[in-house]
């Protein structure tokens, strides 16, 4: 285990810009997205943490380019970089130590960084627990060499995430720094906030538990998933899509936009429900706040989310704001009295992800030539460690 480190909860920003949207799944041509403007505006708002993954198409490359094109370029210590490893395609995963090391070094090159602040093993429900365990151990070796600061896992099924966190503590004696769950603490599905799951993460000594995809990958939007590029890949069943389309109508009938209601509800409620696994970075020695990851495709979406964040977080940290408190009450009543009853049995529905029916098309683990020779890559991995971009 590495020498004593500052706990992640003391350095993790409470609001993180997720760049899964810098991807063909959300945009027909991500290179024509205003990705540089989005990253620039994030810094202007004080949002200095960015979440990406090699699985998100060109996301890592676009984020790295945006960081290099800012004038002046921010110093590396001014922002928090998060990426992932292990997931290659929708049906292809490689959690072997060789691929993990290769992937991390490739991410360093793409992002133009000498270290990564946090790396998750991506979508852990698609591989065996043994594969997750060996991959986490490899990430920790990279951490001990200075390439990574913190190590975590990400995925969809909360039960799987909790079971793996327990396994990793039991088998290694060291808890995970972070667990990222997506789509499980949103207006439609709040399973991540269940007391039994939170108790299991607490017993597994997980330092930070992050909530992502407050709009459930586009499901909780006015447009919905059937009227855009998400229609062909979104895992939600047709009946759930229809139920969420009805939420959009309810919002409109009450003078609201579904996106605004959903983001406000998730930001506020996870800041409270996730506080035991949150961060103090925003308030110093003050109370912990549950950390959230947001994804946007336009500067206006970023501005709107930032305004919502400021509105909900003030009363949580003790700032008196009667207007914000009143607004939170209005949203809570709309959600609890009208939206949740409309969802009926689809409230807290979680679709299947991974499991025994999934087949990984990866035939054999990746091998780096002369792997033994690169065990000591350290802070300056050779150019051969990653492909030319």
mmCIF file of C-alpha atoms in Angstrom:
data_model
loop_
_atom_site.group_PDB
_atom_site.id
_atom_site.type_symbol
_atom_site.label_atom_id
_atom_site.label_comp_id
_atom_site.label_asym_id
_atom_site.label_seq_id
_atom_site.Cartn_x
_atom_site.Cartn_y
_atom_site.Cartn_z
ATOM 1 C CA UNK A 1 0.000 0.000 0.000
ATOM 2 C CA UNK A 2 1.193 3.512 -0.799
ATOM 3 C CA UNK A 3 2.350 5.850 1.928
ATOM 4 C CA UNK A 4 -0.336 7.724 3.832
ATOM 5 C CA UNK A 5 -2.317 9.934 1.463
ATOM 6 C CA UNK A 6 -4.846 12.699 1.871
ATOM 7 C CA UNK A 7 -8.313 11.091 1.878
ATOM 8 C CA UNK A 8 -10.139 11.541 -1.413
ATOM 9 C CA UNK A 9 -13.015 13.232 0.437
ATOM 10 C CA UNK A 10 -10.732 16.180 1.200
ATOM 11 C CA UNK A 11 -9.695 16.852 -2.403
ATOM 12 C CA UNK A 12 -12.597 15.642 -4.559
ATOM 13 C CA UNK A 13 -14.603 18.532 -6.072
ATOM 14 C CA UNK A 14 -18.344 18.206 -5.330
ATOM 15 C CA UNK A 15 -19.470 18.873 -8.909
ATOM 16 C CA UNK A 16 -17.684 17.135 -11.786
ATOM 17 C CA UNK A 17 -18.082 17.741 -15.512
ATOM 18 C CA UNK A 18 -18.669 14.378 -17.168
ATOM 19 C CA UNK A 19 -17.562 14.169 -20.802
ATOM 20 C CA UNK A 20 -19.373 10.988 -21.855
ATOM 21 C CA UNK A 21 -21.352 13.470 -23.958
ATOM 22 C CA UNK A 22 -18.202 14.194 -26.037
ATOM 23 C CA UNK A 23 -19.143 11.054 -27.913
ATOM 24 C CA UNK A 24 -21.055 9.806 -30.955
ATOM 25 C CA UNK A 25 -23.668 8.265 -28.662
ATOM 26 C CA UNK A 26 -24.853 11.760 -27.778
ATOM 27 C CA UNK A 27 -23.746 13.850 -30.763
ATOM 28 C CA UNK A 28 -23.486 12.967 -34.470
ATOM 29 C CA UNK A 29 -20.058 14.632 -34.700
ATOM 30 C CA UNK A 30 -18.436 15.351 -31.308
ATOM 31 C CA UNK A 31 -15.557 17.219 -32.975
ATOM 32 C CA UNK A 32 -18.108 19.916 -33.855
ATOM 33 C CA UNK A 33 -19.375 20.220 -30.305
ATOM 34 C CA UNK A 34 -18.324 23.383 -28.446
ATOM 35 C CA UNK A 35 -16.124 21.224 -26.221
ATOM 36 C CA UNK A 36 -13.415 23.848 -25.759
ATOM 37 C CA UNK A 37 -16.009 26.465 -24.800
ATOM 38 C CA UNK A 38 -17.642 24.021 -22.388
ATOM 39 C CA UNK A 39 -14.349 23.296 -20.623
ATOM 40 C CA UNK A 40 -13.448 26.993 -20.558
ATOM 41 C CA UNK A 41 -16.803 27.926 -19.022
ATOM 42 C CA UNK A 42 -16.445 25.140 -16.465
ATOM 43 C CA UNK A 43 -13.249 26.751 -15.192
ATOM 44 C CA UNK A 44 -14.964 30.154 -15.140
ATOM 45 C CA UNK A 45 -17.618 28.691 -12.865
ATOM 46 C CA UNK A 46 -14.995 27.079 -10.636
ATOM 47 C CA UNK A 47 -15.813 23.578 -11.898
ATOM 48 C CA UNK A 48 -12.343 22.073 -12.145
ATOM 49 C CA UNK A 49 -12.953 18.322 -12.255
ATOM 50 C CA UNK A 50 -13.464 16.307 -15.435
ATOM 51 C CA UNK A 51 -14.614 12.702 -15.880
ATOM 52 C CA UNK A 52 -13.902 10.784 -19.099
ATOM 53 C CA UNK A 53 -13.130 7.290 -20.414
ATOM 54 C CA UNK A 54 -11.473 5.613 -23.409
ATOM 55 C CA UNK A 55 -14.860 3.951 -24.013
ATOM 56 C CA UNK A 56 -16.443 7.358 -24.693
ATOM 57 C CA UNK A 57 -15.197 7.527 -28.281
ATOM 58 C CA UNK A 58 -13.068 10.658 -28.781
ATOM 59 C CA UNK A 59 -13.856 12.062 -25.318
ATOM 60 C CA UNK A 60 -10.354 11.743 -23.832
ATOM 61 C CA UNK A 61 -8.756 13.289 -26.914
ATOM 62 C CA UNK A 62 -11.248 16.166 -27.071
ATOM 63 C CA UNK A 63 -10.890 16.898 -23.364
ATOM 64 C CA UNK A 64 -7.109 16.807 -23.629
ATOM 65 C CA UNK A 65 -7.202 19.146 -26.603
ATOM 66 C CA UNK A 66 -9.543 21.532 -24.791
ATOM 67 C CA UNK A 67 -7.232 21.699 -21.781
ATOM 68 C CA UNK A 68 -4.270 22.468 -24.053
ATOM 69 C CA UNK A 69 -6.150 25.155 -25.994
ATOM 70 C CA UNK A 70 -7.205 27.191 -22.975
ATOM 71 C CA UNK A 71 -5.390 30.516 -22.724
ATOM 72 C CA UNK A 72 -3.449 30.480 -20.543
ATOM 73 C CA UNK A 73 -3.350 26.697 -20.057
ATOM 74 C CA UNK A 74 -4.282 25.898 -16.459
ATOM 75 C CA UNK A 75 -1.505 24.354 -14.356
ATOM 76 C CA UNK A 76 -1.975 20.639 -13.764
ATOM 77 C CA UNK A 77 -2.583 21.137 -10.046
ATOM 78 C CA UNK A 78 -5.534 23.402 -10.867
ATOM 79 C CA UNK A 79 -7.820 20.597 -12.047
ATOM 80 C CA UNK A 80 -8.874 17.052 -11.145
ATOM 81 C CA UNK A 81 -8.722 14.403 -13.899
ATOM 82 C CA UNK A 82 -10.803 11.233 -13.771
ATOM 83 C CA UNK A 83 -10.809 8.448 -16.341
ATOM 84 C CA UNK A 84 -11.493 4.727 -16.554
ATOM 85 C CA UNK A 85 -10.023 1.493 -17.905
ATOM 86 C CA UNK A 86 -11.182 -1.961 -18.903
ATOM 87 C CA UNK A 87 -14.157 -1.302 -21.173
ATOM 88 C CA UNK A 88 -13.205 -1.216 -24.853
ATOM 89 C CA UNK A 89 -16.519 -1.619 -26.711
ATOM 90 C CA UNK A 90 -20.114 -2.388 -25.787
ATOM 91 C CA UNK A 91 -19.309 -6.111 -25.846
ATOM 92 C CA UNK A 92 -15.550 -6.102 -25.266
ATOM 93 C CA UNK A 93 -13.696 -5.849 -21.958
ATOM 94 C CA UNK A 94 -10.101 -6.437 -20.927
ATOM 95 C CA UNK A 95 -9.268 -6.258 -17.215
ATOM 96 C CA UNK A 96 -5.860 -7.921 -17.547
ATOM 97 C CA UNK A 97 -2.962 -6.133 -15.809
ATOM 98 C CA UNK A 98 -1.235 -5.552 -19.163
ATOM 99 C CA UNK A 99 -4.270 -3.829 -20.676
ATOM 100 C CA UNK A 100 -4.926 -1.772 -17.549
ATOM 101 C CA UNK A 101 -1.380 -0.441 -17.618
ATOM 102 C CA UNK A 102 -1.537 0.168 -21.365
ATOM 103 C CA UNK A 103 -4.877 1.949 -21.067
ATOM 104 C CA UNK A 104 -3.722 4.231 -18.271
ATOM 105 C CA UNK A 105 -0.579 5.228 -20.161
ATOM 106 C CA UNK A 106 -2.630 5.873 -23.307
ATOM 107 C CA UNK A 107 -4.987 8.077 -21.271
ATOM 108 C CA UNK A 108 -2.028 10.030 -19.919
ATOM 109 C CA UNK A 109 -0.880 10.731 -23.466
ATOM 110 C CA UNK A 110 -4.330 11.670 -24.724
ATOM 111 C CA UNK A 111 -4.964 13.990 -21.799
ATOM 112 C CA UNK A 112 -1.493 15.480 -21.852
ATOM 113 C CA UNK A 113 -0.963 14.664 -18.172
ATOM 114 C CA UNK A 114 1.803 13.153 -16.074
ATOM 115 C CA UNK A 115 -0.650 11.716 -13.562
ATOM 116 C CA UNK A 116 -4.360 10.958 -13.231
ATOM 117 C CA UNK A 117 -6.218 11.916 -10.079
ATOM 118 C CA UNK A 118 -8.722 9.053 -10.091
ATOM 119 C CA UNK A 119 -9.118 5.967 -12.284
ATOM 120 C CA UNK A 120 -12.095 3.597 -12.193
ATOM 121 C CA UNK A 121 -12.356 0.112 -13.574
ATOM 122 C CA UNK A 122 -15.199 0.732 -16.008
ATOM 123 C CA UNK A 123 -18.563 -1.098 -15.786
ATOM 124 C CA UNK A 124 -17.438 -3.866 -13.488
ATOM 125 C CA UNK A 125 -20.673 -5.878 -13.804
ATOM 126 C CA UNK A 126 -19.560 -7.245 -17.192
ATOM 127 C CA UNK A 127 -16.563 -9.233 -15.926
ATOM 128 C CA UNK A 128 -15.896 -11.693 -13.116
ATOM 129 C CA UNK A 129 -15.111 -10.576 -9.547
ATOM 130 C CA UNK A 130 -11.657 -12.149 -9.916
ATOM 131 C CA UNK A 131 -10.946 -9.970 -12.949
ATOM 132 C CA UNK A 132 -12.055 -6.858 -11.089
ATOM 133 C CA UNK A 133 -9.842 -7.744 -8.149
ATOM 134 C CA UNK A 134 -6.695 -8.194 -10.267
ATOM 135 C CA UNK A 135 -7.424 -4.997 -12.203
ATOM 136 C CA UNK A 136 -7.830 -2.947 -9.019
ATOM 137 C CA UNK A 137 -4.545 -4.364 -7.748
ATOM 138 C CA UNK A 138 -2.855 -3.274 -10.982
ATOM 139 C CA UNK A 139 -4.293 0.233 -10.622
ATOM 140 C CA UNK A 140 -2.844 0.335 -7.136
ATOM 141 C CA UNK A 141 0.573 -0.647 -8.483
ATOM 142 C CA UNK A 142 0.316 2.253 -10.912
ATOM 143 C CA UNK A 143 -0.726 4.451 -8.002
ATOM 144 C CA UNK A 144 2.349 3.397 -6.047
ATOM 145 C CA UNK A 145 4.469 4.416 -9.056
ATOM 146 C CA UNK A 146 2.925 7.895 -9.124
ATOM 147 C CA UNK A 147 0.767 7.578 -12.244
ATOM 148 C CA UNK A 148 -2.537 7.532 -10.333
ATOM 149 C CA UNK A 149 -3.609 9.137 -7.064
ATOM 150 C CA UNK A 150 -6.860 7.305 -6.269
ATOM 151 C CA UNK A 151 -8.522 4.054 -7.370
ATOM 152 C CA UNK A 152 -12.173 3.100 -7.793
ATOM 153 C CA UNK A 153 -14.781 1.088 -9.675
ATOM 154 C CA UNK A 154 -17.811 2.157 -11.709
ATOM 155 C CA UNK A 155 -20.929 0.449 -12.980
ATOM 156 C CA UNK A 156 -24.711 0.273 -13.026
ATOM 157 C CA UNK A 157 -26.134 -2.442 -10.704
ATOM 158 C CA UNK A 158 -25.839 -1.136 -7.149
ATOM 159 C CA UNK A 159 -25.859 -4.663 -5.731
ATOM 160 C CA UNK A 160 -22.817 -5.566 -7.844
ATOM 161 C CA UNK A 161 -20.949 -2.411 -6.845
ATOM 162 C CA UNK A 162 -21.588 -3.070 -3.156
ATOM 163 C CA UNK A 163 -20.575 -6.741 -3.425
ATOM 164 C CA UNK A 164 -17.325 -5.859 -5.190
ATOM 165 C CA UNK A 165 -16.471 -3.133 -2.680
ATOM 166 C CA UNK A 166 -16.909 -5.713 0.076
ATOM 167 C CA UNK A 167 -14.812 -8.270 -1.817
ATOM 168 C CA UNK A 168 -11.942 -5.864 -2.466
ATOM 169 C CA UNK A 169 -11.726 -4.855 1.195
ATOM 170 C CA UNK A 170 -11.919 -8.480 2.324
ATOM 171 C CA UNK A 171 -9.286 -9.771 -0.114
ATOM 172 C CA UNK A 172 -6.804 -6.882 -0.021
ATOM 173 C CA UNK A 173 -7.355 -5.295 3.375
ATOM 174 C CA UNK A 174 -7.635 -1.904 1.673
ATOM 175 C CA UNK A 175 -10.914 -0.176 0.782
ATOM 176 C CA UNK A 176 -11.720 1.518 -2.491
ATOM 177 C CA UNK A 177 -11.239 5.260 -2.674
ATOM 178 C CA UNK A 178 -14.301 5.709 -4.867
ATOM 179 C CA UNK A 179 -17.342 3.998 -6.344
ATOM 180 C CA UNK A 180 -19.236 5.653 -9.207
ATOM 181 C CA UNK A 181 -22.858 4.708 -9.859
ATOM 182 C CA UNK A 182 -24.853 6.092 -12.775
ATOM 183 C CA UNK A 183 -28.608 6.293 -13.305
ATOM 184 C CA UNK A 184 -29.333 5.006 -9.789
ATOM 185 C CA UNK A 185 -29.970 8.270 -8.004
ATOM 186 C CA UNK A 186 -32.240 10.214 -10.275
ATOM 187 C CA UNK A 187 -35.874 11.237 -10.310
ATOM 188 C CA UNK A 188 -36.910 7.862 -11.782
ATOM 189 C CA UNK A 189 -34.630 5.561 -9.768
ATOM 190 C CA UNK A 190 -33.176 6.352 -6.348
ATOM 191 C CA UNK A 191 -31.871 2.874 -5.437
ATOM 192 C CA UNK A 192 -28.389 4.193 -4.623
ATOM 193 C CA UNK A 193 -29.825 6.099 -1.671
ATOM 194 C CA UNK A 194 -31.410 3.046 -0.049
ATOM 195 C CA UNK A 195 -30.236 2.691 3.583
ATOM 196 C CA UNK A 196 -29.267 -0.963 3.127
ATOM 197 C CA UNK A 197 -26.957 -0.192 0.212
ATOM 198 C CA UNK A 198 -25.418 2.829 1.955
ATOM 199 C CA UNK A 199 -24.736 0.676 5.005
ATOM 200 C CA UNK A 200 -22.934 -1.892 2.866
ATOM 201 C CA UNK A 201 -20.728 0.764 1.266
ATOM 202 C CA UNK A 202 -20.048 2.128 4.740
ATOM 203 C CA UNK A 203 -19.052 -1.309 6.016
ATOM 204 C CA UNK A 204 -16.784 -1.707 2.966
ATOM 205 C CA UNK A 205 -15.137 1.593 4.040
ATOM 206 C CA UNK A 206 -15.626 3.209 0.627
ATOM 207 C CA UNK A 207 -14.352 6.763 0.966
ATOM 208 C CA UNK A 208 -16.443 8.459 -1.749
ATOM 209 C CA UNK A 209 -19.622 7.341 -3.513
ATOM 210 C CA UNK A 210 -20.419 9.444 -6.573
ATOM 211 C CA UNK A 211 -23.683 9.856 -8.445
ATOM 212 C CA UNK A 212 -23.687 10.246 -12.224
ATOM 213 C CA UNK A 213 -26.273 10.571 -15.005
ATOM 214 C CA UNK A 214 -28.881 12.659 -13.234
ATOM 215 C CA UNK A 215 -30.952 12.549 -16.442
ATOM 216 C CA UNK A 216 -30.523 8.763 -16.690
ATOM 217 C CA UNK A 217 -28.612 8.964 -19.966
ATOM 218 C CA UNK A 218 -31.217 11.220 -21.598
ATOM 219 C CA UNK A 219 -34.260 9.336 -20.355
ATOM 220 C CA UNK A 220 -35.378 12.276 -18.191
ATOM 221 C CA UNK A 221 -35.397 14.916 -20.910
ATOM 222 C CA UNK A 222 -38.096 16.758 -22.814
ATOM 223 C CA UNK A 223 -36.899 15.156 -26.048
ATOM 224 C CA UNK A 224 -36.607 11.701 -24.538
ATOM 225 C CA UNK A 225 -34.381 8.956 -25.881
ATOM 226 C CA UNK A 226 -36.540 7.955 -28.849
ATOM 227 C CA UNK A 227 -36.024 11.236 -30.697
ATOM 228 C CA UNK A 228 -32.227 11.358 -30.852
ATOM 229 C CA UNK A 229 -29.039 9.300 -31.210
ATOM 230 C CA UNK A 230 -29.713 7.495 -27.898
ATOM 231 C CA UNK A 231 -32.698 5.614 -29.352
ATOM 232 C CA UNK A 232 -30.622 2.775 -30.797
ATOM 233 C CA UNK A 233 -28.534 2.021 -27.704
ATOM 234 C CA UNK A 234 -30.343 3.198 -24.586
ATOM 235 C CA UNK A 235 -31.009 0.116 -22.396
ATOM 236 C CA UNK A 236 -34.387 1.264 -21.048
ATOM 237 C CA UNK A 237 -37.449 -0.794 -22.084
ATOM 238 C CA UNK A 238 -40.139 0.876 -24.243
ATOM 239 C CA UNK A 239 -42.628 1.028 -21.373
ATOM 240 C CA UNK A 240 -40.191 2.971 -19.182
ATOM 241 C CA UNK A 241 -39.505 5.394 -22.029
ATOM 242 C CA UNK A 242 -43.231 6.039 -22.307
ATOM 243 C CA UNK A 243 -43.537 6.549 -18.555
ATOM 244 C CA UNK A 244 -40.737 9.125 -18.619
ATOM 245 C CA UNK A 245 -42.309 10.892 -21.602
ATOM 246 C CA UNK A 246 -45.369 11.331 -19.385
ATOM 247 C CA UNK A 247 -43.114 12.983 -16.778
ATOM 248 C CA UNK A 248 -42.185 15.542 -19.411
ATOM 249 C CA UNK A 249 -45.858 16.322 -19.957
ATOM 250 C CA UNK A 250 -46.464 16.666 -16.204
ATOM 251 C CA UNK A 251 -43.538 19.062 -15.941
ATOM 252 C CA UNK A 252 -44.839 21.185 -18.815
ATOM 253 C CA UNK A 253 -48.355 21.265 -17.334
ATOM 254 C CA UNK A 254 -46.798 22.710 -14.178
ATOM 255 C CA UNK A 255 -44.722 25.326 -15.966
ATOM 256 C CA UNK A 256 -41.456 23.383 -15.688
ATOM 257 C CA UNK A 257 -38.937 21.629 -17.909
ATOM 258 C CA UNK A 258 -38.287 17.999 -17.013
ATOM 259 C CA UNK A 259 -34.505 18.516 -17.240
ATOM 260 C CA UNK A 260 -34.557 21.318 -14.685
ATOM 261 C CA UNK A 261 -36.747 19.369 -12.275
ATOM 262 C CA UNK A 262 -34.654 16.209 -12.596
ATOM 263 C CA UNK A 263 -31.280 17.908 -12.181
ATOM 264 C CA UNK A 264 -32.381 20.029 -9.238
ATOM 265 C CA UNK A 265 -33.918 17.020 -7.479
ATOM 266 C CA UNK A 266 -30.822 14.849 -7.998
ATOM 267 C CA UNK A 267 -28.292 17.519 -7.055
ATOM 268 C CA UNK A 268 -30.056 18.492 -3.866
ATOM 269 C CA UNK A 269 -31.047 15.068 -2.666
ATOM 270 C CA UNK A 270 -27.712 13.375 -3.397
ATOM 271 C CA UNK A 271 -25.840 16.206 -1.680
ATOM 272 C CA UNK A 272 -27.789 15.139 1.416
ATOM 273 C CA UNK A 273 -28.223 11.372 0.937
ATOM 274 C CA UNK A 274 -24.585 10.904 -0.128
ATOM 275 C CA UNK A 275 -23.014 13.201 2.447
ATOM 276 C CA UNK A 276 -21.371 10.407 4.443
ATOM 277 C CA UNK A 277 -19.501 9.462 1.247
ATOM 278 C CA UNK A 278 -19.082 13.004 -0.023
ATOM 279 C CA UNK A 279 -16.493 15.726 -0.049
ATOM 280 C CA UNK A 280 -15.435 18.594 2.176
ATOM 281 C CA UNK A 281 -13.436 20.240 -0.612
ATOM 282 C CA UNK A 282 -16.174 22.831 -1.259
ATOM 283 C CA UNK A 283 -16.590 23.976 2.347
ATOM 284 C CA UNK A 284 -13.237 23.208 3.927
ATOM 285 C CA UNK A 285 -13.859 21.954 7.443
ATOM 286 C CA UNK A 286 -17.631 22.120 6.981
ATOM 287 C CA UNK A 287 -20.081 19.262 6.400
ATOM 288 C CA UNK A 288 -19.506 16.676 3.682
ATOM 289 C CA UNK A 289 -21.594 17.027 0.508
ATOM 290 C CA UNK A 290 -22.499 14.172 -1.810
ATOM 291 C CA UNK A 291 -20.578 14.562 -5.101
ATOM 292 C CA UNK A 292 -22.313 14.511 -8.488
ATOM 293 C CA UNK A 293 -21.179 14.133 -12.095
ATOM 294 C CA UNK A 294 -23.052 16.153 -14.728
ATOM 295 C CA UNK A 295 -22.945 15.799 -18.505
ATOM 296 C CA UNK A 296 -23.726 18.587 -20.955
ATOM 297 C CA UNK A 297 -23.544 19.160 -24.706
ATOM 298 C CA UNK A 298 -23.733 22.966 -24.714
ATOM 299 C CA UNK A 299 -22.502 25.924 -22.693
ATOM 300 C CA UNK A 300 -26.089 26.928 -21.913
ATOM 301 C CA UNK A 301 -26.719 23.508 -20.324
ATOM 302 C CA UNK A 302 -23.607 23.960 -18.201
ATOM 303 C CA UNK A 303 -24.729 27.420 -17.090
ATOM 304 C CA UNK A 304 -28.177 26.126 -16.156
ATOM 305 C CA UNK A 305 -26.765 23.229 -14.147
ATOM 306 C CA UNK A 306 -24.336 25.525 -12.347
ATOM 307 C CA UNK A 307 -27.163 27.898 -11.424
ATOM 308 C CA UNK A 308 -29.186 24.964 -10.084
ATOM 309 C CA UNK A 309 -26.189 23.728 -8.095
ATOM 310 C CA UNK A 310 -25.623 27.090 -6.452
ATOM 311 C CA UNK A 311 -29.308 27.370 -5.631
ATOM 312 C CA UNK A 312 -29.601 24.004 -3.909
ATOM 313 C CA UNK A 313 -26.233 23.867 -2.171
ATOM 314 C CA UNK A 314 -26.529 27.143 -0.232
ATOM 315 C CA UNK A 315 -29.187 25.997 2.238
ATOM 316 C CA UNK A 316 -27.463 22.615 2.596
ATOM 317 C CA UNK A 317 -24.234 24.191 3.831
ATOM 318 C CA UNK A 318 -26.091 26.634 6.060
ATOM 319 C CA UNK A 319 -26.491 29.710 3.854
ATOM 320 C CA UNK A 320 -29.862 31.372 4.464
ATOM 321 C CA UNK A 321 -31.794 31.611 1.197
ATOM 322 C CA UNK A 322 -35.555 31.705 1.608
ATOM 323 C CA UNK A 323 -36.204 31.782 -2.139
ATOM 324 C CA UNK A 324 -34.063 28.677 -2.726
ATOM 325 C CA UNK A 325 -35.727 26.840 0.151
ATOM 326 C CA UNK A 326 -39.176 27.688 -1.215
ATOM 327 C CA UNK A 327 -38.156 26.547 -4.691
ATOM 328 C CA UNK A 328 -36.861 23.239 -3.336
ATOM 329 C CA UNK A 329 -40.184 22.665 -1.629
ATOM 330 C CA UNK A 330 -42.065 23.312 -4.865
ATOM 331 C CA UNK A 331 -39.943 20.812 -6.772
ATOM 332 C CA UNK A 332 -40.234 18.206 -4.022
ATOM 333 C CA UNK A 333 -44.036 18.459 -4.053
ATOM 334 C CA UNK A 334 -44.172 18.179 -7.853
ATOM 335 C CA UNK A 335 -41.972 15.079 -7.815
ATOM 336 C CA UNK A 336 -43.585 13.328 -4.858
ATOM 337 C CA UNK A 337 -47.228 14.227 -5.493
ATOM 338 C CA UNK A 338 -47.403 13.968 -9.283
ATOM 339 C CA UNK A 339 -44.333 12.460 -10.937
ATOM 340 C CA UNK A 340 -43.696 9.450 -8.721
ATOM 341 C CA UNK A 341 -47.355 8.359 -8.699
ATOM 342 C CA UNK A 342 -47.320 8.653 -12.508
ATOM 343 C CA UNK A 343 -44.315 6.314 -12.735
ATOM 344 C CA UNK A 344 -46.127 3.629 -10.782
ATOM 345 C CA UNK A 345 -44.218 0.332 -10.938
ATOM 346 C CA UNK A 346 -41.487 1.970 -13.035
ATOM 347 C CA UNK A 347 -40.340 3.970 -10.024
ATOM 348 C CA UNK A 348 -36.936 2.587 -9.006
ATOM 349 C CA UNK A 349 -36.879 0.186 -11.949
ATOM 350 C CA UNK A 350 -33.331 -0.851 -12.900
ATOM 351 C CA UNK A 351 -32.700 -2.757 -16.120
ATOM 352 C CA UNK A 352 -30.331 -5.685 -16.427
ATOM 353 C CA UNK A 353 -26.701 -4.838 -17.082
ATOM 354 C CA UNK A 354 -24.019 -7.477 -17.481
ATOM 355 C CA UNK A 355 -24.642 -10.697 -15.648
ATOM 356 C CA UNK A 356 -24.433 -14.332 -16.718
ATOM 357 C CA UNK A 357 -26.085 -13.756 -20.108
ATOM 358 C CA UNK A 358 -23.403 -11.310 -21.262
ATOM 359 C CA UNK A 359 -20.658 -12.654 -23.543
ATOM 360 C CA UNK A 360 -17.332 -10.827 -23.686
ATOM 361 C CA UNK A 361 -15.999 -11.000 -27.255
ATOM 362 C CA UNK A 362 -12.450 -10.371 -26.077
ATOM 363 C CA UNK A 363 -10.841 -13.686 -27.013
ATOM 364 C CA UNK A 364 -7.552 -13.310 -25.165
ATOM 365 C CA UNK A 365 -6.078 -10.728 -22.800
ATOM 366 C CA UNK A 366 -3.944 -8.000 -24.302
ATOM 367 C CA UNK A 367 -0.191 -8.531 -24.109
ATOM 368 C CA UNK A 368 2.489 -5.871 -24.232
ATOM 369 C CA UNK A 369 5.731 -7.121 -25.795
ATOM 370 C CA UNK A 370 8.390 -7.567 -23.114
ATOM 371 C CA UNK A 371 5.847 -6.726 -20.402
ATOM 372 C CA UNK A 372 8.407 -7.461 -17.681
ATOM 373 C CA UNK A 373 10.566 -4.679 -19.053
ATOM 374 C CA UNK A 374 7.897 -2.030 -18.523
ATOM 375 C CA UNK A 375 7.083 -2.774 -14.894
ATOM 376 C CA UNK A 376 9.089 0.313 -13.971
ATOM 377 C CA UNK A 377 7.528 2.781 -16.402
ATOM 378 C CA UNK A 378 7.099 5.291 -13.603
ATOM 379 C CA UNK A 379 6.260 8.901 -14.422
ATOM 380 C CA UNK A 380 7.537 8.944 -17.987
ATOM 381 C CA UNK A 381 6.043 6.022 -19.929
ATOM 382 C CA UNK A 382 7.745 5.535 -23.279
ATOM 383 C CA UNK A 383 5.968 6.683 -26.443
ATOM 384 C CA UNK A 384 5.547 3.055 -27.441
ATOM 385 C CA UNK A 385 3.238 2.535 -24.491
ATOM 386 C CA UNK A 386 0.354 4.259 -26.274
ATOM 387 C CA UNK A 387 -0.710 4.556 -29.903
ATOM 388 C CA UNK A 388 -0.169 7.711 -31.891
ATOM 389 C CA UNK A 389 -3.341 9.769 -31.984
#
